[in-house]
Amino acid sequence: MRHPILVFVASILAITSVMADDKDKSMADEEAVFKSLDRDTDQRLSKTEASGDEMLSDHFSMIDADGDGYLTKREYTAHLKEMKSSGKER
């Protein structure tokens, strides 16, 4: 009876590991997109820089939480998390 439990626990651990790897890859991909759009490397996206991504361009004013005309990494990440939680991923 102990062996099926060990197999079950090992399976759960393997699935959890794969899910963590997917999350890390997703975060790295998001970071790469932000960096590729941030042409002047000031750690924020202007409207002009965001125009390189249709989703960001279309929703810029909504994503720009503080209304300063730039998207910070925090605003960008928050928007992506909101998109994922609502099932509207890229």
mmCIF file with all atom_site columns, C-alpha atoms in Angstrom:
data_model
loop_
_atom_site.group_PDB
_atom_site.id
_atom_site.type_symbol
_atom_site.label_atom_id
_atom_site.label_alt_id
_atom_site.label_comp_id
_atom_site.label_asym_id
_atom_site.label_entity_id
_atom_site.label_seq_id
_atom_site.pdbx_PDB_ins_code
_atom_site.Cartn_x
_atom_site.Cartn_y
_atom_site.Cartn_z
_atom_site.occupancy
_atom_site.B_iso_or_equiv
_atom_site.pdbx_formal_charge
_atom_site.auth_seq_id
_atom_site.auth_comp_id
_atom_site.auth_asym_id
_atom_site.auth_atom_id
_atom_site.pdbx_PDB_model_num
ATOM 1  C CA . MET A 1 1  ? 0.000  0.000  0.000   1.00 0.00 ? 1  MET A CA 1
ATOM 2  C CA . ARG A 1 2  ? 2.925  2.381  0.543   1.00 0.00 ? 2  ARG A CA 1
ATOM 3  C CA . HIS A 1 3  ? 4.087  2.243  -3.061  1.00 0.00 ? 3  HIS A CA 1
ATOM 4  C CA . PRO A 1 4  ? 0.951  3.768  -4.598  1.00 0.00 ? 4  PRO A CA 1
ATOM 5  C CA . ILE A 1 5  ? 1.211  6.626  -2.115  1.00 0.00 ? 5  ILE A CA 1
ATOM 6  C CA . LEU A 1 6  ? 4.840  7.206  -3.051  1.00 0.00 ? 6  LEU A CA 1
ATOM 7  C CA . VAL A 1 7  ? 3.933  7.185  -6.737  1.00 0.00 ? 7  VAL A CA 1
ATOM 8  C CA . PHE A 1 8  ? 1.124  9.658  -6.058  1.00 0.00 ? 8  PHE A CA 1
ATOM 9  C CA . VAL A 1 9  ? 3.398  11.994 -4.081  1.00 0.00 ? 9  VAL A CA 1
ATOM 10 C CA . ALA A 1 10 ? 6.118  11.772 -6.746  1.00 0.00 ? 10 ALA A CA 1
ATOM 11 C CA . SER A 1 11 ? 3.543  12.617 -9.423  1.00 0.00 ? 11 SER A CA 1
ATOM 12 C CA . ILE A 1 12 ? 2.314  15.651 -7.512  1.00 0.00 ? 12 ILE A CA 1
ATOM 13 C CA . LEU A 1 13 ? 5.878  16.876 -7.023  1.00 0.00 ? 13 LEU A CA 1
ATOM 14 C CA . ALA A 1 14 ? 6.641  16.429 -10.721 1.00 0.00 ? 14 ALA A CA 1
ATOM 15 C CA . ILE A 1 15 ? 3.524  18.342 -11.766 1.00 0.00 ? 15 ILE A CA 1
ATOM 16 C CA . THR A 1 16 ? 4.300  21.143 -9.317  1.00 0.00 ? 16 THR A CA 1
ATOM 17 C CA . SER A 1 17 ? 7.837  21.388 -10.674 1.00 0.00 ? 17 SER A CA 1
ATOM 18 C CA . VAL A 1 18 ? 6.603  21.649 -14.275 1.00 0.00 ? 18 VAL A CA 1
ATOM 19 C CA . MET A 1 19 ? 4.088  24.321 -13.306 1.00 0.00 ? 19 MET A CA 1
ATOM 20 C CA . ALA A 1 20 ? 6.809  26.346 -11.540 1.00 0.00 ? 20 ALA A CA 1
ATOM 21 C CA . ASP A 1 21 ? 9.053  26.068 -14.615 1.00 0.00 ? 21 ASP A CA 1
ATOM 22 C CA . ASP A 1 22 ? 6.203  27.280 -16.842 1.00 0.00 ? 22 ASP A CA 1
ATOM 23 C CA . LYS A 1 23 ? 5.600  30.253 -14.528 1.00 0.00 ? 23 LYS A CA 1
ATOM 24 C CA . ASP A 1 24 ? 9.309  31.144 -14.545 1.00 0.00 ? 24 ASP A CA 1
ATOM 25 C CA . LYS A 1 25 ? 9.416  30.903 -18.338 1.00 0.00 ? 25 LYS A CA 1
ATOM 26 C CA . SER A 1 26 ? 6.300  33.040 -18.652 1.00 0.00 ? 26 SER A CA 1
ATOM 27 C CA . MET A 1 27 ? 7.769  35.708 -16.375 1.00 0.00 ? 27 MET A CA 1
ATOM 28 C CA . ALA A 1 28 ? 11.002 35.659 -18.374 1.00 0.00 ? 28 ALA A CA 1
ATOM 29 C CA . ASP A 1 29 ? 9.031  36.012 -21.617 1.00 0.00 ? 29 ASP A CA 1
ATOM 30 C CA . GLU A 1 30 ? 7.097  38.970 -20.207 1.00 0.00 ? 30 GLU A CA 1
ATOM 31 C CA . GLU A 1 31 ? 10.350 40.616 -19.120 1.00 0.00 ? 31 GLU A CA 1
ATOM 32 C CA . ALA A 1 32 ? 11.819 40.070 -22.595 1.00 0.00 ? 32 ALA A CA 1
ATOM 33 C CA . VAL A 1 33 ? 8.783  41.693 -24.248 1.00 0.00 ? 33 VAL A CA 1
ATOM 34 C CA . PHE A 1 34 ? 9.005  44.710 -21.947 1.00 0.00 ? 34 PHE A CA 1
ATOM 35 C CA . LYS A 1 35 ? 12.748 45.084 -22.599 1.00 0.00 ? 35 LYS A CA 1
ATOM 36 C CA . SER A 1 36 ? 12.298 44.766 -26.355 1.00 0.00 ? 36 SER A CA 1
ATOM 37 C CA . LEU A 1 37 ? 9.729  47.566 -26.335 1.00 0.00 ? 37 LEU A CA 1
ATOM 38 C CA . ASP A 1 38 ? 11.735 49.818 -23.993 1.00 0.00 ? 38 ASP A CA 1
ATOM 39 C CA . ARG A 1 39 ? 13.881 51.338 -26.754 1.00 0.00 ? 39 ARG A CA 1
ATOM 40 C CA . ASP A 1 40 ? 15.491 54.029 -24.577 1.00 0.00 ? 40 ASP A CA 1
ATOM 41 C CA . THR A 1 41 ? 16.080 51.600 -21.683 1.00 0.00 ? 41 THR A CA 1
ATOM 42 C CA . ASP A 1 42 ? 14.555 53.922 -19.076 1.00 0.00 ? 42 ASP A CA 1
ATOM 43 C CA . GLN A 1 43 ? 12.606 51.050 -17.448 1.00 0.00 ? 43 GLN A CA 1
ATOM 44 C CA . ARG A 1 44 ? 9.253  52.410 -18.604 1.00 0.00 ? 44 ARG A CA 1
ATOM 45 C CA . LEU A 1 45 ? 7.263  52.438 -21.833 1.00 0.00 ? 45 LEU A CA 1
ATOM 46 C CA . SER A 1 46 ? 6.077  55.605 -23.519 1.00 0.00 ? 46 SER A CA 1
ATOM 47 C CA . LYS A 1 47 ? 3.017  55.583 -25.777 1.00 0.00 ? 47 LYS A CA 1
ATOM 48 C CA . THR A 1 48 ? 5.354  55.500 -28.755 1.00 0.00 ? 48 THR A CA 1
ATOM 49 C CA . GLU A 1 49 ? 7.268  52.508 -27.394 1.00 0.00 ? 49 GLU A CA 1
ATOM 50 C CA . ALA A 1 50 ? 4.040  50.706 -26.466 1.00 0.00 ? 50 ALA A CA 1
ATOM 51 C CA . SER A 1 51 ? 2.778  51.127 -30.034 1.00 0.00 ? 51 SER A CA 1
ATOM 52 C CA . GLY A 1 52 ? 5.013  48.162 -30.884 1.00 0.00 ? 52 GLY A CA 1
ATOM 53 C CA . ASP A 1 53 ? 2.478  45.922 -29.125 1.00 0.00 ? 53 ASP A CA 1
ATOM 54 C CA . GLU A 1 54 ? -1.141 46.157 -30.251 1.00 0.00 ? 54 GLU A CA 1
ATOM 55 C CA . MET A 1 55 ? -2.606 45.103 -26.889 1.00 0.00 ? 55 MET A CA 1
ATOM 56 C CA . LEU A 1 56 ? -0.538 47.676 -24.970 1.00 0.00 ? 56 LEU A CA 1
ATOM 57 C CA . SER A 1 57 ? -1.267 50.375 -27.494 1.00 0.00 ? 57 SER A CA 1
ATOM 58 C CA . ASP A 1 58 ? -5.021 49.710 -27.439 1.00 0.00 ? 58 ASP A CA 1
ATOM 59 C CA . HIS A 1 59 ? -5.213 49.710 -23.625 1.00 0.00 ? 59 HIS A CA 1
ATOM 60 C CA . PHE A 1 60 ? -2.417 52.133 -22.761 1.00 0.00 ? 60 PHE A CA 1
ATOM 61 C CA . SER A 1 61 ? -4.474 54.658 -20.801 1.00 0.00 ? 61 SER A CA 1
ATOM 62 C CA . MET A 1 62 ? -6.189 51.905 -18.805 1.00 0.00 ? 62 MET A CA 1
ATOM 63 C CA . ILE A 1 63 ? -2.852 50.210 -17.964 1.00 0.00 ? 63 ILE A CA 1
ATOM 64 C CA . ASP A 1 64 ? -1.198 53.532 -17.041 1.00 0.00 ? 64 ASP A CA 1
ATOM 65 C CA . ALA A 1 65 ? -2.543 53.424 -13.484 1.00 0.00 ? 65 ALA A CA 1
ATOM 66 C CA . ASP A 1 66 ? -0.955 56.687 -12.321 1.00 0.00 ? 66 ASP A CA 1
ATOM 67 C CA . GLY A 1 67 ? -1.749 58.570 -15.542 1.00 0.00 ? 67 GLY A CA 1
ATOM 68 C CA . ASP A 1 68 ? 1.804  59.828 -16.060 1.00 0.00 ? 68 ASP A CA 1
ATOM 69 C CA . GLY A 1 69 ? 1.953  58.815 -19.727 1.00 0.00 ? 69 GLY A CA 1
ATOM 70 C CA . TYR A 1 70 ? 4.312  55.888 -19.151 1.00 0.00 ? 70 TYR A CA 1
ATOM 71 C CA . LEU A 1 71 ? 3.916  52.222 -18.317 1.00 0.00 ? 71 LEU A CA 1
ATOM 72 C CA . THR A 1 72 ? 6.236  51.016 -15.597 1.00 0.00 ? 72 THR A CA 1
ATOM 73 C CA . LYS A 1 73 ? 7.199  47.379 -15.189 1.00 0.00 ? 73 LYS A CA 1
ATOM 74 C CA . ARG A 1 74 ? 4.842  47.253 -12.221 1.00 0.00 ? 74 ARG A CA 1
ATOM 75 C CA . GLU A 1 75 ? 1.897  48.563 -14.277 1.00 0.00 ? 75 GLU A CA 1
ATOM 76 C CA . TYR A 1 76 ? 2.783  46.241 -17.150 1.00 0.00 ? 76 TYR A CA 1
ATOM 77 C CA . THR A 1 77 ? 3.059  43.202 -14.882 1.00 0.00 ? 77 THR A CA 1
ATOM 78 C CA . ALA A 1 78 ? -0.162 44.056 -13.042 1.00 0.00 ? 78 ALA A CA 1
ATOM 79 C CA . HIS A 1 79 ? -2.005 44.279 -16.342 1.00 0.00 ? 79 HIS A CA 1
ATOM 80 C CA . LEU A 1 80 ? -0.645 40.915 -17.519 1.00 0.00 ? 80 LEU A CA 1
ATOM 81 C CA . LYS A 1 81 ? -1.666 39.282 -14.232 1.00 0.00 ? 81 LYS A CA 1
ATOM 82 C CA . GLU A 1 82 ? -5.145 40.750 -14.596 1.00 0.00 ? 82 GLU A CA 1
ATOM 83 C CA . MET A 1 83 ? -5.357 39.462 -18.160 1.00 0.00 ? 83 MET A CA 1
ATOM 84 C CA . LYS A 1 84 ? -4.309 35.967 -17.073 1.00 0.00 ? 84 LYS A CA 1
ATOM 85 C CA . SER A 1 85 ? -6.729 35.854 -14.159 1.00 0.00 ? 85 SER A CA 1
ATOM 86 C CA . SER A 1 86 ? -9.589 36.866 -16.421 1.00 0.00 ? 86 SER A CA 1
ATOM 87 C CA . GLY A 1 87 ? -8.588 34.296 -19.056 1.00 0.00 ? 87 GLY A CA 1
ATOM 88 C CA . LYS A 1 88 ? -7.654 36.925 -21.649 1.00 0.00 ? 88 LYS A CA 1
ATOM 89 C CA . GLU A 1 89 ? -3.987 36.038 -22.087 1.00 0.00 ? 89 GLU A CA 1
ATOM 90 C CA . ARG A 1 90 ? -2.130 37.144 -25.156 1.00 0.00 ? 90 ARG A CA 1
#
